[in-house]
XYZ file of C-alpha atoms in Angstrom:
370
model
C -0.228 0.078 0.140
C 1.338 3.608 -0.993
C 1.677 5.757 2.014
C -0.283 9.151 1.256
C 1.743 12.391 1.518
C -0.014 13.458 4.437
C 0.993 10.143 6.369
C 4.538 11.013 5.593
C 4.404 14.392 7.117
C 2.380 13.341 10.176
C 4.900 10.566 10.755
C 7.959 13.130 10.366
C 6.228 15.406 12.767
C 5.676 12.807 15.162
C 9.345 11.571 15.107
C 10.302 15.362 15.665
C 7.946 15.312 18.744
C 8.534 12.158 20.117
C 12.521 12.603 19.830
C 12.843 16.046 20.719
C 10.552 15.756 23.956
C 12.824 12.829 24.839
C 15.887 14.715 23.940
C 15.009 17.208 26.651
C 14.292 14.860 29.268
C 17.888 13.287 28.286
C 19.551 16.605 28.922
C 17.610 17.118 32.141
C 18.681 13.588 33.069
C 22.212 14.240 32.379
C 22.326 17.436 34.274
C 21.839 15.375 37.350
C 24.205 13.693 39.452
C 25.267 10.171 37.681
C 24.518 7.071 39.265
C 24.830 3.765 37.772
C 21.211 3.047 38.472
C 20.246 6.148 37.222
C 22.112 5.868 33.806
C 20.872 2.531 33.418
C 17.377 3.194 33.678
C 17.460 6.246 31.707
C 19.184 4.538 28.784
C 16.708 1.792 28.879
C 13.652 4.164 28.960
C 15.176 6.354 26.217
C 15.850 3.535 23.922
C 12.764 1.712 24.416
C 10.250 4.906 24.643
C 10.648 6.064 21.112
C 10.036 2.478 19.471
C 6.810 2.122 21.817
C 5.527 5.702 20.985
C 6.126 5.579 17.388
C 4.249 2.094 17.176
C 1.418 3.637 19.102
C 1.201 6.724 17.222
C 2.023 5.574 13.667
C -0.547 6.722 10.856
C -1.585 4.029 7.984
C 0.026 2.215 6.268
C 2.654 2.087 9.058
C -0.148 1.843 11.747
C 0.068 -1.372 13.886
C -3.240 -3.663 14.435
C -5.533 -2.841 17.199
C -4.423 -5.589 19.385
C -0.977 -4.623 19.183
C -1.467 -1.206 20.282
C -3.135 -2.338 23.284
C -0.301 -4.298 24.413
C 2.130 -1.379 23.490
C -0.122 0.745 25.631
C 0.456 -1.367 28.556
C 4.329 -1.433 27.937
C 4.474 2.367 27.625
C 2.068 2.718 30.930
C 4.924 0.681 32.718
C 7.710 2.743 30.858
C 6.068 6.307 32.051
C 5.158 5.516 35.708
C 8.261 3.362 36.945
C 10.549 6.380 35.867
C 8.349 8.983 37.540
C 8.054 7.176 40.561
C 11.558 5.995 40.955
C 13.534 8.837 39.410
C 11.079 11.651 40.214
C 9.719 14.660 38.083
C 12.483 14.656 35.236
C 10.140 12.113 33.412
C 6.745 14.001 33.808
C 7.055 14.645 30.115
C 5.857 10.806 29.444
C 2.622 11.372 30.859
C 1.656 13.539 27.800
C 2.547 10.804 25.438
C 0.624 8.273 27.375
C -2.687 10.304 27.591
C -2.146 10.903 23.938
C -1.930 7.065 23.369
C -4.949 6.633 25.422
C -6.909 8.722 23.205
C -5.940 6.970 20.024
C -6.369 3.609 21.215
C -9.319 3.300 23.886
C -12.926 3.554 22.433
C -14.170 7.472 22.486
C -16.327 6.795 25.583
C -13.427 5.715 27.627
C -10.631 7.387 26.321
C -11.373 11.204 27.391
C -11.895 10.294 31.185
C -8.886 7.655 31.403
C -6.516 10.240 29.397
C -7.839 13.091 31.776
C -6.797 10.855 34.603
C -3.347 10.329 33.151
C -2.799 14.127 33.137
C -3.913 14.591 36.632
C -1.815 11.607 37.968
C 1.136 14.058 37.783
C -0.081 16.826 40.165
C -1.647 14.028 42.295
C 1.771 12.597 42.680
C 3.196 15.693 43.858
C 0.601 16.596 46.220
C 0.713 13.345 47.844
C 4.448 13.261 48.095
C 5.209 10.338 45.974
C 7.134 12.444 43.643
C 9.290 15.652 44.498
C 9.154 18.455 42.200
C 10.249 22.084 42.324
C 8.065 23.078 39.354
C 4.864 22.705 41.047
C 1.770 20.708 40.047
C 0.382 23.158 37.545
C 3.594 23.052 35.248
C 3.241 19.356 35.152
C -0.355 19.379 34.316
C -0.028 21.896 31.586
C 3.047 19.976 30.307
C 1.042 16.664 29.909
C -2.205 18.399 28.370
C -0.030 20.242 25.629
C 1.867 17.062 24.594
C -1.030 14.984 24.791
C -3.316 17.347 22.502
C -0.219 17.805 20.285
C 0.223 13.986 19.827
C -3.677 13.463 19.518
C -4.145 16.353 16.848
C -1.248 15.288 14.410
C -1.827 11.583 14.565
C -5.755 12.154 14.083
C -5.335 14.610 11.078
C -2.876 11.938 9.652
C -5.703 9.236 9.989
C -8.279 11.628 8.232
C -5.664 12.317 5.546
C -5.333 8.245 5.098
C -9.055 7.696 5.104
C -9.359 10.716 2.728
C -6.823 9.213 0.321
C -8.412 5.913 0.570
C -11.610 7.260 -0.385
C -10.538 8.968 -3.477
C -8.657 5.747 -4.716
C -11.933 3.738 -3.922
C -13.979 6.678 -5.748
C -11.366 6.083 -8.814
C -11.759 2.287 -8.821
C -15.656 2.558 -8.671
C -15.391 5.115 -11.668
C -13.564 2.728 -13.634
C -15.670 -0.297 -12.791
C -18.949 1.614 -13.763
C -17.006 2.589 -17.125
C -16.105 -0.913 -18.018
C -19.890 -2.231 -16.848
C -21.306 0.610 -19.092
C -18.997 -0.422 -22.117
C -19.986 -4.090 -21.683
C -23.680 -3.159 -21.540
C -23.226 -0.700 -24.561
C -21.468 -3.730 -26.308
C -24.333 -6.085 -25.680
C -27.057 -3.776 -26.531
C -25.952 -1.704 -29.424
C -23.490 -4.183 -31.184
C -25.193 -7.243 -30.383
C -28.509 -6.214 -31.842
C -26.759 -4.888 -35.078
C -25.078 -8.305 -35.554
C -28.123 -10.018 -34.924
C -29.785 -7.932 -37.791
C -26.818 -8.646 -39.919
C -26.923 -12.374 -39.511
C -30.931 -12.365 -39.995
C -30.856 -10.362 -43.173
C -28.063 -12.740 -44.321
C -29.800 -15.970 -43.268
C -33.043 -14.754 -45.211
C -31.244 -13.909 -48.326
C -29.750 -17.416 -48.432
C -33.151 -19.226 -47.614
C -34.996 -17.083 -50.104
C -32.916 -18.250 -53.289
C -32.937 -14.610 -54.237
C -32.069 -13.449 -57.691
C -28.450 -11.477 -58.242
C -30.674 -8.031 -58.002
C -32.119 -9.094 -54.760
C -28.847 -10.462 -53.132
C -27.033 -7.461 -54.536
C -29.702 -5.319 -52.247
C -29.411 -7.447 -49.409
C -25.687 -7.148 -49.422
C -26.151 -3.489 -49.603
C -28.277 -3.653 -46.396
C -25.588 -5.782 -44.418
C -23.107 -3.440 -45.399
C -24.846 -0.518 -44.394
C -25.419 -2.120 -40.950
C -22.009 -3.091 -40.591
C -20.961 0.470 -41.080
C -23.510 1.557 -38.623
C -22.078 -1.080 -36.265
C -18.759 0.480 -36.602
C -20.151 3.723 -35.780
C -21.711 2.330 -32.745
C -18.326 1.301 -31.703
C -16.858 4.406 -32.016
C -19.349 5.887 -29.772
C -19.041 3.392 -27.192
C -15.245 3.904 -27.033
C -16.014 7.701 -26.678
C -17.744 8.159 -23.434
C -18.371 11.931 -24.053
C -20.186 11.599 -27.236
C -23.662 12.573 -26.959
C -26.122 9.945 -27.921
C -30.040 11.147 -27.766
C -33.034 9.241 -27.445
C -34.169 10.473 -30.755
C -31.399 8.814 -32.369
C -31.856 5.748 -30.647
C -35.432 5.617 -32.147
C -34.060 5.811 -35.360
C -31.526 3.223 -35.001
C -33.954 0.886 -33.628
C -36.380 1.485 -36.580
C -33.507 1.074 -39.009
C -32.538 -2.259 -37.604
C -36.109 -3.707 -37.481
C -37.107 -2.356 -40.927
C -34.186 -4.066 -42.080
C -34.844 -7.364 -40.605
C -38.175 -7.469 -42.337
C -40.344 -6.304 -39.174
C -42.813 -3.620 -39.797
C -42.204 -0.477 -37.165
C -44.570 2.056 -35.755
C -42.541 4.710 -33.570
C -43.987 7.654 -31.735
C -41.721 10.073 -29.894
C -42.729 13.489 -28.511
C -41.203 16.585 -30.255
C -38.832 18.699 -27.938
C -38.479 16.236 -25.316
C -35.577 17.361 -22.595
C -34.930 14.582 -20.061
C -32.544 14.106 -17.379
C -29.280 12.344 -18.568
C -29.935 9.190 -16.228
C -33.470 8.936 -17.451
C -32.542 9.332 -21.092
C -29.542 6.330 -20.527
C -32.290 4.468 -18.636
C -34.612 4.585 -21.583
C -31.983 4.040 -24.356
C -30.999 0.660 -22.404
C -34.562 -0.451 -22.256
C -35.108 0.127 -25.998
C -31.806 -1.418 -26.573
C -32.851 -4.679 -24.980
C -36.141 -4.624 -26.236
C -35.316 -4.358 -29.694
C -32.344 -6.917 -29.173
C -34.667 -9.692 -27.628
C -37.331 -9.113 -30.283
C -34.771 -9.683 -32.978
C -33.113 -12.538 -31.482
C -35.678 -14.540 -29.773
C -39.138 -13.723 -31.305
C -40.861 -14.278 -34.690
C -42.362 -10.800 -34.742
C -43.809 -9.050 -38.196
C -44.775 -5.668 -36.470
C -43.348 -3.767 -33.648
C -44.938 -0.670 -32.124
C -42.608 1.705 -29.871
C -44.204 4.502 -28.132
C -42.995 7.075 -25.606
C -45.327 9.072 -23.935
C -44.563 11.773 -21.530
C -46.778 13.266 -18.585
C -46.107 16.045 -16.252
C -44.871 13.379 -13.473
C -43.467 10.404 -15.416
C -42.693 9.236 -18.762
C -43.340 5.781 -20.068
C -41.598 3.777 -22.714
C -43.490 0.813 -24.448
C -42.093 -1.757 -27.034
C -44.662 -4.179 -28.200
C -44.359 -6.732 -30.980
C -46.473 -9.575 -32.039
C -43.764 -12.373 -32.146
C -44.951 -14.678 -29.287
C -45.960 -18.031 -30.514
C -48.942 -19.493 -28.878
C -47.828 -21.726 -25.632
C -44.461 -20.432 -25.885
C -42.712 -18.375 -23.097
C -41.990 -14.978 -23.406
C -38.726 -13.805 -24.892
C -37.229 -12.728 -21.466
C -38.339 -15.946 -19.989
C -36.827 -18.459 -22.487
C -34.561 -20.929 -21.081
C -30.994 -20.573 -21.549
C -31.450 -16.874 -22.309
C -29.360 -13.873 -20.730
C -30.748 -11.553 -18.072
C -30.894 -8.535 -19.774
C -34.463 -7.370 -18.808
C -33.557 -8.312 -15.052
C -30.622 -6.359 -15.153
C -32.843 -3.496 -16.635
C -35.259 -3.650 -14.010
C -32.710 -3.020 -11.455
C -31.480 -0.087 -13.320
C -35.347 1.236 -13.586
C -35.937 0.663 -10.092
C -32.676 2.471 -9.055
C -34.427 5.704 -10.506
C -37.602 5.127 -8.721
C -39.577 3.746 -11.802
C -41.078 0.558 -12.784
C -40.571 -2.158 -15.533
C -43.183 -4.442 -16.645
C -42.927 -7.336 -19.274
C -46.630 -8.272 -20.215
C -47.356 -11.293 -22.651
C -50.840 -11.166 -24.071
C -52.199 -13.630 -26.284
C -49.540 -13.468 -29.455
C -47.978 -10.136 -28.304
C -45.499 -9.239 -25.950
C -44.804 -5.855 -24.435
C -41.819 -4.095 -22.475
C -43.109 -1.140 -20.569
C -40.588 1.115 -18.486
C -42.246 3.944 -16.464
C -39.867 6.532 -14.995
C -40.563 9.561 -12.646
C -39.593 13.058 -14.113
C -37.654 15.685 -11.754
C-alpha cells in the first residue's frame, strides 16, 4: 500500500515531537548527579520509549493492528510511571505521550476520562508526596496536557488524511468499474442487436434463393448495417459523445426495418430529459429490440414514448410470441438483460413491466420526472 503524502508528513512530525521531547528529558537527566542505577534506567527508557511511542502513533499504512497497540499501551504505561516514581519529576513529559496514546487506542467513550486521569496523575503524585518536584503541579499538568493534545491532533489529522486518500482511490476504482460496466452493456445492446440484424438479413437472403439483384440489395443493407455497427463501436469508445433518445429511436427503426419487421414509432417532439433518465430509456429500448430480433418471430413492432407531467413511459410491443411459448425474457438458456434493466429502472424510482398477451409481448418502463 502506498503511503499518502499527509501520512509521511505526520509521521515525520511525530518523530520530531517524540525525539525532541525525549531529548529534553535526556538533557535534564544528564544534568543530574550520575549514578549507575540512574544512567542504566535512563538509557533503557530512552531506547525503548521512542519505539513504543512511534508504534502507538504511526498513521496508516504504518499503523499496527489494534491488539498490538493495546499491548504497546500497557508497555508504555510501565515505561511512564516507573521512571516517574523511581527517578522523580524529570520524567513527567512521558505522561503527555501516554495520555495521547490512550485517546488514540481506547474507544471514544472511555478515552477522554482515562486520558484526563493520566494527565491529572502528575499533580496528584506531587500533592501526595510520592514525587518531589520544584516545578509545581500546574507545570506538570500543563506540560502533559499540551503534549497529549499535540500528539492526538497530529495523529488524528494523519488518520483523516489516510482515510480521505483511501476514499479517493476507492472512488476512482468505482468510476473505472462503472465505465467498464457501461461499455459491456453498450457492447451487448448496440453491437449485439446490430450483429443479430446482420445475421438475420443474410440468413433470409440465403433461404429465399434470391436473384442477383435481390442478393445485391441484401448485401448493400448488410454493408450499411456493418458500417452503422462500426459507428456504434466508435461511440462506445468515446464516453463523452452525446447519444440522444431520438437517435436511438431512429436506430431501432432502421434495425427492425432491415430485418423485415414493420415498425410504428411515436416520439414526442422537443423532449428534454435528465441524462440518467435518457440513458435508462435508451438501455430499455436496446434490450427490447435486441430480444425481439433474437428471440421472437415478430412481423410488427410498436414503439411508443409517452410523457406526462410527472412521469415518462416507454412501451415496446411486438406480435412475435407463438401460442404456448414463453415470452422472450423467460426463454430458457437466455441472458438476464431485462432483469438487469429492472434494477436500473428501480434505482431511478421507476417500474419495468413485461406483459405477454395472446400473441403479443410488451416491455413497459415508467420513470418519474424531476
